[in-house]
Amino acid sequence: MRFYDRAEELAILERNDKQSHETAVFTVLTGRRRVGKTSLIQKAISEEGMAYLFVSKDSEPILCRRFQQTIEEKLGIEIHGQTSRMRELFQILMKESSKRHFTVFFDEFQNFQKVNPAIFSDLQDVWDRYHCESHIHLVVSGSIRSLMRKIFEDSGEPLYGRPTSKMQLQPFRTDVLKEILAENNPSWTNEDLLCLYMITGGVAKYVELLVDARCLTKKKMLDYVCRPDSYFLTEGKDLLNQEFSEESSTYFSVLQLIAGGMTKRSEMDDIMGKDMGVYLQNLEKNFFMVKRLKPLLSKPGSKTTAYEISDPFLRFWFRFIWPYQSLVETRQLGRLREYIEKGYETFSGKSLERYFQQKLMESGRYTLVGNWWDRKGNNEVDIVALDEFSHEGLVAEVKRNPKKIDLATLEKKTKAFPVQFKEYELKSEGFSLDSL
């Protein structure tokens, strides 16, 4: 698959690289695994004059040996003897960058925590000593968002406040997904687009797998997911095992409950037989895997809340793959495919709702996009989108089948809106599979 989109991110990186010819620049790039961070850096910055250093979980001397070889080959820096500490190697780089410009890219930077946590303090000390005279573009990226946040946003950590540029790479927007599908499957249907969004959530690697395999219809995509060699069968487990170091089974259980429709904390407490507050807070604040939903414009102290898995792929994986691990392990993948097909219409209807919410936010016309429901559950509105500046807004009902949209009933529901909505001029709309 060719490189798509990322014009804004490329412009930022190119600007940073240009600035680093005059003064040192420290760029931090974060984002979920497989979102395309490495490809973005390699697209933005020429390989000439750049050393790409992947931080594996080896010992520090082994890493230094490998890094030294790459630095000598790619940057032409002659290093006498063999370094065994990152501090020594980084000091050599910073001293050399006072004479000329080059780029050093540490991929999966958070792995230094496993190699030797003292490396972060060493890097901080060397950076503080030499960056004023340096012409280096230091780029670091990481996929474990909880660790990257701790390293760079915790005021007690040595590298806090050191980066000059921080970026978070997001999955492809809905319009880019449509562009990719149209280019690679000119006869695409709306069902194909919805399925592509439902499975991949716009994550670059997942999209690339389907594009390269020429699996770009709903049937072919779902067939691909259920192939014996499918990347998707184990990806959820691989992704989460990176993040969860302790009590992973409990976190897996919580995510499975949410994916299965248990979205209220009280429901989860009852099923799990204990207070799940700490786990939900960690999943939301530290791991960024769930989000707490509240009715739009609800009061700050409102207890009317629900939880949702924030990542579309993980919503799909926990709904259809994780509960049926026995079928995956015994290679009864035909049965798994049947289960997915059986639950597809209901699940994809919720994905359609999320697709339009995302699309409305990406449009730039609204500052708030979400849902609304009352405490008793009698009135629920699929989409509420508001512009806090113009005081205009949209309420929408989302159904796969356009014939099931009832705007009259939708307007009746809006009459139950609290007083906060009175300052907005709202229009009603229906979104369906046809609206894609």
Short mmCIF file of C-alpha atoms in Angstrom, two decimals:
data_model
loop_
_atom_site.label_atom_id
_atom_site.label_comp_id
_atom_site.label_asym_id
_atom_site.label_seq_id
_atom_site.Cartn_x
_atom_site.Cartn_y
_atom_site.Cartn_z
CA MET A 1 0.00 0.00 0.00
CA ARG A 2 1.27 3.45 -0.86
CA PHE A 3 1.71 6.20 1.72
CA TYR A 4 -1.52 8.11 2.38
CA ASP A 5 -2.40 11.44 4.00
CA ARG A 6 -0.41 12.79 7.00
CA ALA A 7 0.18 16.15 5.29
CA GLU A 8 -0.01 18.12 8.55
CA GLU A 9 2.27 15.72 10.43
CA LEU A 10 4.79 15.67 7.58
CA ALA A 11 4.86 19.46 7.52
CA ILE A 12 5.58 19.61 11.27
CA LEU A 13 8.39 17.06 11.04
CA GLU A 14 9.94 18.76 8.02
CA ARG A 15 9.76 22.11 9.84
CA ASN A 16 11.41 20.58 12.92
CA ASP A 17 14.13 19.03 10.79
CA LYS A 18 14.82 22.37 9.10
CA GLN A 19 14.97 24.13 12.48
CA SER A 20 17.45 21.55 13.79
CA HIS A 21 20.03 22.80 11.28
CA GLU A 22 20.23 25.91 13.45
CA THR A 23 19.44 24.61 16.95
CA ALA A 24 18.76 21.24 18.55
CA VAL A 25 15.21 19.89 18.29
CA PHE A 26 13.80 17.07 20.43
CA THR A 27 10.67 15.56 18.83
CA VAL A 28 8.49 13.03 20.64
CA LEU A 29 6.03 11.02 18.56
CA THR A 30 3.46 8.81 20.29
CA GLY A 31 0.50 6.77 19.09
CA ARG A 32 -0.98 3.33 19.40
CA ARG A 33 0.87 0.36 18.00
CA ARG A 34 0.64 -0.07 14.19
CA VAL A 35 -0.64 3.45 13.56
CA GLY A 36 2.29 4.28 11.26
CA LYS A 37 4.79 6.23 13.37
CA THR A 38 7.93 4.69 11.89
CA SER A 39 6.67 5.04 8.32
CA LEU A 40 5.85 8.70 8.98
CA ILE A 41 9.37 9.49 10.23
CA GLN A 42 10.98 7.65 7.34
CA LYS A 43 8.75 9.50 4.88
CA ALA A 44 9.44 12.92 6.40
CA ILE A 45 13.19 12.68 6.96
CA SER A 46 15.75 11.55 4.41
CA GLU A 47 17.66 8.38 5.25
CA GLU A 48 20.82 10.25 4.34
CA GLY A 49 22.03 11.83 7.54
CA MET A 50 19.67 9.82 9.77
CA ALA A 51 20.47 6.94 12.11
CA TYR A 52 17.47 4.71 12.83
CA LEU A 53 17.93 2.97 16.21
CA PHE A 54 15.34 0.43 17.33
CA VAL A 55 15.35 0.00 21.10
CA SER A 56 14.95 -3.72 21.71
CA LYS A 57 14.85 -5.25 25.19
CA ASP A 58 18.48 -6.39 25.09
CA SER A 59 21.17 -5.55 27.61
CA GLU A 60 22.67 -2.08 27.47
CA PRO A 61 26.10 -3.24 26.16
CA ILE A 62 24.46 -5.24 23.34
CA LEU A 63 22.28 -2.28 22.37
CA CYS A 64 25.28 0.05 22.40
CA ARG A 65 27.25 -2.31 20.18
CA ARG A 66 24.44 -2.41 17.63
CA PHE A 67 23.77 1.32 17.83
CA GLN A 68 27.46 2.13 17.43
CA GLN A 69 27.67 0.12 14.23
CA THR A 70 24.61 1.90 12.78
CA ILE A 71 25.90 5.34 13.80
CA GLU A 72 29.27 4.69 12.18
CA GLU A 73 27.66 3.43 8.97
CA LYS A 74 24.84 5.98 8.62
CA LEU A 75 26.41 9.13 10.08
CA GLY A 76 30.08 8.49 9.34
CA ILE A 77 31.10 9.12 12.93
CA GLU A 78 34.30 7.30 13.83
CA ILE A 79 34.05 5.94 17.37
CA HIS A 80 37.24 4.62 18.94
CA GLY A 81 36.81 1.48 20.98
CA GLN A 82 33.53 -0.13 21.94
CA THR A 83 31.00 1.78 24.03
CA SER A 84 28.94 -0.14 26.56
CA ARG A 85 26.78 2.64 28.03
CA MET A 86 24.14 4.76 26.35
CA ARG A 87 25.46 7.81 28.18
CA GLU A 88 28.81 7.50 26.38
CA LEU A 89 27.18 6.99 23.00
CA PHE A 90 24.77 9.88 23.41
CA GLN A 91 27.60 12.15 24.54
CA ILE A 92 29.52 11.30 21.36
CA LEU A 93 26.44 12.13 19.26
CA MET A 94 25.81 15.45 21.00
CA LYS A 95 29.44 16.55 20.70
CA GLU A 96 29.54 15.63 17.01
CA SER A 97 26.25 17.51 16.38
CA SER A 98 27.90 20.74 17.49
CA LYS A 99 29.90 20.53 14.25
CA ARG A 100 27.18 19.43 11.80
CA HIS A 101 23.53 18.52 11.51
CA PHE A 102 22.08 15.01 11.54
CA THR A 103 19.02 13.13 12.81
CA VAL A 104 18.89 10.29 15.34
CA PHE A 105 15.63 8.34 15.60
CA PHE A 106 15.02 6.06 18.61
CA ASP A 107 12.07 3.78 17.85
CA GLU A 108 10.15 2.19 20.77
CA PHE A 109 11.98 4.55 23.10
CA GLN A 110 10.05 3.40 26.17
CA ASN A 111 11.91 0.06 26.04
CA PHE A 112 14.89 1.77 27.69
CA GLN A 113 12.85 1.34 30.88
CA LYS A 114 13.41 -2.41 30.59
CA VAL A 115 17.04 -2.09 29.48
CA ASN A 116 18.16 0.28 32.25
CA PRO A 117 15.89 2.96 33.79
CA ALA A 118 18.96 5.09 34.58
CA ILE A 119 19.36 5.75 30.84
CA PHE A 120 16.66 8.43 31.00
CA SER A 121 18.63 10.37 33.62
CA ASP A 122 21.82 9.95 31.59
CA LEU A 123 20.12 11.28 28.45
CA GLN A 124 18.66 14.22 30.38
CA ASP A 125 22.06 15.17 31.76
CA VAL A 126 23.82 14.95 28.40
CA TRP A 127 21.02 16.82 26.61
CA ASP A 128 21.10 19.64 29.16
CA ARG A 129 24.88 19.96 28.82
CA TYR A 130 25.15 20.06 25.04
CA HIS A 131 21.87 20.94 23.31
CA CYS A 132 22.51 24.70 23.21
CA GLU A 133 25.43 24.19 20.80
CA SER A 134 23.94 21.20 19.00
CA HIS A 135 22.40 20.82 15.52
CA ILE A 136 20.81 17.43 16.18
CA HIS A 137 17.24 16.46 15.44
CA LEU A 138 16.54 13.90 18.14
CA VAL A 139 13.36 11.97 17.37
CA VAL A 140 11.88 9.37 19.72
CA SER A 141 8.71 7.37 19.25
CA GLY A 142 6.86 4.86 21.39
CA SER A 143 3.77 2.65 21.23
CA ILE A 144 3.16 1.98 24.93
CA ARG A 145 1.28 5.19 25.63
CA SER A 146 1.16 4.76 29.40
CA LEU A 147 4.96 4.57 29.61
CA MET A 148 5.58 7.36 27.10
CA ARG A 149 3.25 9.60 29.05
CA LYS A 150 5.07 8.81 32.29
CA ILE A 151 8.50 9.45 30.75
CA PHE A 152 7.67 12.84 29.27
CA GLU A 153 4.64 14.19 31.18
CA ASP A 154 5.36 13.17 34.77
CA SER A 155 7.03 16.13 36.46
CA GLY A 156 9.11 13.78 38.60
CA GLU A 157 10.77 12.11 35.60
CA PRO A 158 14.17 13.28 34.28
CA LEU A 159 13.01 13.94 30.69
CA TYR A 160 10.03 16.03 31.73
CA GLY A 161 10.10 19.37 29.93
CA ARG A 162 12.94 18.43 27.56
CA PRO A 163 11.09 17.83 24.26
CA THR A 164 10.65 20.84 22.00
CA SER A 165 7.89 19.17 19.94
CA LYS A 166 5.31 16.52 20.91
CA MET A 167 2.95 14.85 18.47
CA GLN A 168 0.36 12.11 18.82
CA LEU A 169 -0.33 10.23 15.60
CA GLN A 170 -3.97 9.28 15.13
CA PRO A 171 -5.49 6.60 12.87
CA PHE A 172 -6.66 7.65 9.41
CA ARG A 173 -9.65 9.97 9.24
CA THR A 174 -12.92 8.72 7.75
CA ASP A 175 -12.36 10.59 4.47
CA VAL A 176 -8.92 9.01 4.09
CA LEU A 177 -10.37 5.54 4.67
CA LYS A 178 -12.88 6.25 1.92
CA GLU A 179 -10.09 7.44 -0.39
CA ILE A 180 -8.04 4.30 0.23
CA LEU A 181 -11.01 2.02 -0.36
CA ALA A 182 -12.10 3.82 -3.52
CA GLU A 183 -8.59 3.75 -4.98
CA ASN A 184 -8.05 0.07 -4.30
CA ASN A 185 -11.61 -1.18 -4.90
CA PRO A 186 -13.38 1.09 -7.42
CA SER A 187 -16.62 -0.94 -7.09
CA TRP A 188 -16.75 -0.51 -3.29
CA THR A 189 -20.06 -0.37 -1.47
CA ASN A 190 -21.14 1.43 1.69
CA GLU A 191 -21.13 -1.91 3.50
CA ASP A 192 -17.49 -2.37 2.52
CA LEU A 193 -16.55 1.04 3.94
CA LEU A 194 -18.39 0.38 7.20
CA CYS A 195 -16.69 -3.01 7.57
CA LEU A 196 -13.26 -1.50 6.90
CA TYR A 197 -13.86 1.11 9.60
CA MET A 198 -15.32 -1.46 12.02
CA ILE A 199 -12.32 -3.81 11.77
CA THR A 200 -9.41 -1.37 11.42
CA GLY A 201 -10.57 1.90 12.95
CA GLY A 202 -8.24 3.53 10.43
CA VAL A 203 -5.05 2.02 11.92
CA ALA A 204 -2.54 2.10 9.07
CA LYS A 205 -1.06 -1.40 9.50
CA TYR A 206 -4.48 -3.06 9.62
CA VAL A 207 -5.62 -1.19 6.52
CA GLU A 208 -2.38 -2.09 4.74
CA LEU A 209 -2.86 -5.79 5.47
CA LEU A 210 -6.29 -5.80 3.86
CA VAL A 211 -5.23 -3.64 0.90
CA ASP A 212 -2.16 -5.75 0.13
CA ALA A 213 -4.21 -8.97 0.35
CA ARG A 214 -6.84 -7.42 -1.95
CA CYS A 215 -9.49 -8.09 0.68
CA LEU A 216 -11.63 -4.98 0.37
CA THR A 217 -15.22 -6.22 0.34
CA LYS A 218 -17.13 -7.01 3.51
CA LYS A 219 -17.01 -10.75 2.80
CA LYS A 220 -13.32 -10.82 1.95
CA MET A 221 -12.40 -8.71 4.99
CA LEU A 222 -14.25 -10.96 7.41
CA ASP A 223 -12.86 -14.05 5.66
CA TYR A 224 -9.35 -12.60 6.07
CA VAL A 225 -9.88 -12.02 9.79
CA CYS A 226 -10.77 -15.71 10.19
CA ARG A 227 -7.90 -17.17 8.15
CA PRO A 228 -5.58 -19.56 10.03
CA ASP A 229 -2.65 -17.18 9.43
CA SER A 230 -4.64 -14.03 10.26
CA TYR A 231 -2.73 -11.24 11.96
CA PHE A 232 -5.96 -10.08 13.59
CA LEU A 233 -6.59 -13.23 15.63
CA THR A 234 -3.77 -12.52 18.10
CA GLU A 235 -3.30 -8.78 17.65
CA GLY A 236 -5.57 -7.76 20.50
CA LYS A 237 -3.74 -10.00 22.95
CA ASP A 238 -0.33 -8.85 21.69
CA LEU A 239 -1.35 -5.21 21.93
CA LEU A 240 -2.68 -5.44 25.48
CA ASN A 241 0.07 -7.66 26.88
CA GLN A 242 2.45 -4.81 26.06
CA GLU A 243 0.45 -2.44 28.25
CA PHE A 244 -0.68 -4.63 31.15
CA SER A 245 2.09 -5.81 33.45
CA GLU A 246 -0.16 -6.86 36.31
CA GLU A 247 -3.69 -8.24 36.69
CA SER A 248 -4.06 -8.56 32.93
CA SER A 249 -6.82 -11.16 33.28
CA THR A 250 -9.00 -8.67 35.17
CA TYR A 251 -8.47 -5.96 32.57
CA PHE A 252 -9.27 -8.43 29.77
CA SER A 253 -12.48 -9.38 31.59
CA VAL A 254 -13.53 -5.75 32.01
CA LEU A 255 -12.95 -5.00 28.33
CA GLN A 256 -14.89 -8.09 27.32
CA LEU A 257 -17.83 -7.02 29.49
CA ILE A 258 -17.88 -3.54 27.93
CA ALA A 259 -17.67 -4.97 24.41
CA GLY A 260 -20.57 -7.29 25.26
CA GLY A 261 -22.83 -4.43 26.30
CA MET A 262 -22.14 -4.14 30.05
CA THR A 263 -21.35 -0.43 29.96
CA LYS A 264 -22.29 0.66 33.50
CA ARG A 265 -19.92 0.35 36.42
CA SER A 266 -22.62 -1.13 38.68
CA GLU A 267 -23.19 -3.92 36.17
CA MET A 268 -19.47 -4.69 36.05
CA ASP A 269 -19.19 -4.63 39.85
CA ASP A 270 -21.99 -7.20 40.09
CA ILE A 271 -20.53 -9.52 37.44
CA MET A 272 -16.94 -9.32 38.75
CA GLY A 273 -17.96 -9.46 42.42
CA LYS A 274 -15.78 -6.49 43.42
CA ASP A 275 -15.38 -2.75 42.98
CA MET A 276 -14.05 -2.12 39.47
CA GLY A 277 -13.47 1.61 39.95
CA VAL A 278 -9.66 1.43 40.04
CA TYR A 279 -9.51 -0.81 36.96
CA LEU A 280 -11.84 1.44 34.97
CA GLN A 281 -9.87 4.51 36.02
CA ASN A 282 -6.60 2.89 34.90
CA LEU A 283 -8.13 1.83 31.58
CA GLU A 284 -9.31 5.39 31.02
CA LYS A 285 -6.53 7.58 32.45
CA ASN A 286 -3.38 5.44 32.14
CA PHE A 287 -3.99 3.02 29.26
CA PHE A 288 -6.38 5.19 27.17
CA MET A 289 -8.41 2.10 26.23
CA VAL A 290 -11.83 3.10 27.47
CA LYS A 291 -13.64 6.39 27.65
CA ARG A 292 -16.31 7.40 30.09
CA LEU A 293 -19.40 8.66 28.31
CA LYS A 294 -21.77 11.21 29.79
CA PRO A 295 -24.85 12.79 28.24
CA LEU A 296 -23.63 15.86 26.36
CA LEU A 297 -23.80 19.06 28.46
CA SER A 298 -24.51 17.06 31.62
CA LYS A 299 -23.41 18.64 34.89
CA PRO A 300 -19.83 17.91 36.03
CA GLY A 301 -20.99 15.83 38.99
CA SER A 302 -23.52 13.80 37.02
CA LYS A 303 -23.51 10.09 37.83
CA THR A 304 -25.24 9.19 34.57
CA THR A 305 -22.25 7.54 32.91
CA ALA A 306 -21.39 4.61 30.68
CA TYR A 307 -18.11 3.15 29.47
CA GLU A 308 -16.99 2.36 25.96
CA ILE A 309 -13.84 0.85 24.44
CA SER A 310 -12.30 3.82 22.66
CA ASP A 311 -10.37 1.88 19.99
CA PRO A 312 -12.60 0.52 17.16
CA PHE A 313 -10.36 -2.50 16.50
CA LEU A 314 -10.36 -3.49 20.17
CA ARG A 315 -14.16 -3.11 20.28
CA PHE A 316 -14.35 -5.59 17.39
CA TRP A 317 -11.70 -7.92 18.82
CA PHE A 318 -13.26 -8.14 22.29
CA ARG A 319 -16.72 -8.65 20.83
CA PHE A 320 -15.89 -11.39 18.35
CA ILE A 321 -12.36 -12.81 18.82
CA TRP A 322 -11.45 -12.88 22.52
CA PRO A 323 -14.66 -14.60 23.76
CA TYR A 324 -14.07 -17.44 21.29
CA GLN A 325 -10.40 -18.17 21.93
CA SER A 326 -11.20 -21.88 22.12
CA LEU A 327 -12.27 -21.75 18.46
CA VAL A 328 -9.07 -19.91 17.54
CA GLU A 329 -6.86 -22.38 19.41
CA THR A 330 -8.61 -25.45 17.97
CA ARG A 331 -8.65 -23.87 14.51
CA GLN A 332 -12.43 -24.01 14.21
CA LEU A 333 -12.29 -20.77 12.30
CA GLY A 334 -15.28 -21.57 10.13
CA ARG A 335 -17.40 -21.57 13.29
CA LEU A 336 -15.83 -18.26 14.33
CA ARG A 337 -16.72 -16.79 10.93
CA GLU A 338 -20.33 -17.91 11.46
CA TYR A 339 -20.49 -16.20 14.87
CA ILE A 340 -19.16 -12.96 13.42
CA GLU A 341 -21.71 -13.04 10.62
CA LYS A 342 -24.51 -13.74 13.08
CA GLY A 343 -23.69 -10.71 15.23
CA TYR A 344 -22.48 -8.46 12.42
CA GLU A 345 -25.60 -6.43 11.71
CA THR A 346 -26.22 -5.41 15.32
CA PHE A 347 -22.55 -4.66 16.04
CA SER A 348 -21.97 -2.78 12.79
CA GLY A 349 -24.99 -0.60 13.58
CA LYS A 350 -23.15 0.74 16.63
CA SER A 351 -20.00 1.15 14.52
CA LEU A 352 -22.04 3.19 12.05
CA GLU A 353 -23.03 5.52 14.87
CA ARG A 354 -19.40 5.95 15.92
CA TYR A 355 -18.37 6.52 12.29
CA PHE A 356 -20.76 9.46 11.92
CA GLN A 357 -19.76 10.91 15.29
CA GLN A 358 -16.13 10.85 14.19
CA LYS A 359 -16.98 12.27 10.77
CA LEU A 360 -18.90 15.18 12.32
CA MET A 361 -16.00 16.01 14.64
CA GLU A 362 -13.54 15.83 11.73
CA SER A 363 -15.71 18.23 9.73
CA GLY A 364 -14.59 21.12 11.96
CA ARG A 365 -18.15 22.45 12.21
CA TYR A 366 -18.69 21.28 15.79
CA THR A 367 -16.77 21.62 19.04
CA LEU A 368 -18.71 18.94 20.95
CA VAL A 369 -19.93 15.62 19.58
CA GLY A 370 -21.44 12.82 21.64
CA ASN A 371 -24.65 11.14 22.80
CA TRP A 372 -27.47 12.14 25.10
CA TRP A 373 -29.76 10.03 27.27
CA ASP A 374 -31.87 10.64 30.34
CA ARG A 375 -31.37 8.91 33.69
CA LYS A 376 -34.36 6.62 33.24
CA GLY A 377 -33.26 5.49 29.80
CA ASN A 378 -36.56 6.50 28.19
CA ASN A 379 -35.02 9.01 25.80
CA GLU A 380 -31.77 8.37 23.98
CA VAL A 381 -30.30 10.36 21.10
CA ASP A 382 -27.61 8.69 19.00
CA ILE A 383 -25.72 11.84 18.04
CA VAL A 384 -25.66 15.35 19.42
CA ALA A 385 -23.20 17.75 17.77
CA LEU A 386 -22.83 21.33 19.01
CA ASP A 387 -20.85 24.41 18.03
CA GLU A 388 -20.19 26.39 21.21
CA PHE A 389 -19.36 29.53 19.20
CA SER A 390 -22.29 29.81 16.77
CA HIS A 391 -24.70 28.05 19.17
CA GLU A 392 -25.92 25.85 16.36
CA GLY A 393 -26.16 22.10 16.54
CA LEU A 394 -27.36 18.83 15.13
CA VAL A 395 -29.27 15.92 16.62
CA ALA A 396 -29.33 12.71 14.64
CA GLU A 397 -30.73 9.22 14.66
CA VAL A 398 -28.53 6.49 13.17
CA LYS A 399 -29.94 3.28 11.69
CA ARG A 400 -28.46 0.87 9.18
CA ASN A 401 -31.81 0.81 7.39
CA PRO A 402 -32.95 4.33 6.37
CA LYS A 403 -36.59 3.21 6.51
CA LYS A 404 -36.30 2.80 10.28
CA ILE A 405 -35.32 6.44 10.89
CA ASP A 406 -38.13 8.33 12.61
CA LEU A 407 -37.39 12.06 12.84
CA ALA A 408 -40.72 12.82 14.49
CA THR A 409 -39.83 10.56 17.42
CA LEU A 410 -36.34 12.07 17.49
CA GLU A 411 -37.78 15.57 17.92
CA LYS A 412 -39.99 14.33 20.73
CA LYS A 413 -36.89 13.02 22.50
CA THR A 414 -35.19 16.41 22.22
CA LYS A 415 -38.03 17.95 24.23
CA ALA A 416 -36.58 16.09 27.23
CA PHE A 417 -33.26 17.92 26.82
CA PRO A 418 -32.20 19.87 29.93
CA VAL A 419 -32.17 23.65 30.05
CA GLN A 420 -28.51 23.86 28.89
CA PHE A 421 -29.63 23.07 25.32
CA LYS A 422 -32.00 26.03 25.04
CA GLU A 423 -29.26 28.37 23.82
CA TYR A 424 -28.63 26.13 20.79
CA GLU A 425 -30.55 26.13 17.53
CA LEU A 426 -30.81 22.44 16.69
CA LYS A 427 -31.70 20.73 13.45
CA SER A 428 -32.65 17.05 13.13
CA GLU A 429 -31.17 14.58 10.69
CA GLY A 430 -31.10 10.87 10.02
CA PHE A 431 -27.96 8.92 9.09
CA SER A 432 -28.05 5.43 7.60
CA LEU A 433 -25.84 3.03 5.68
CA ASP A 434 -26.96 4.91 2.57
CA SER A 435 -25.50 8.14 4.02
CA LEU A 436 -21.96 6.79 3.74
#
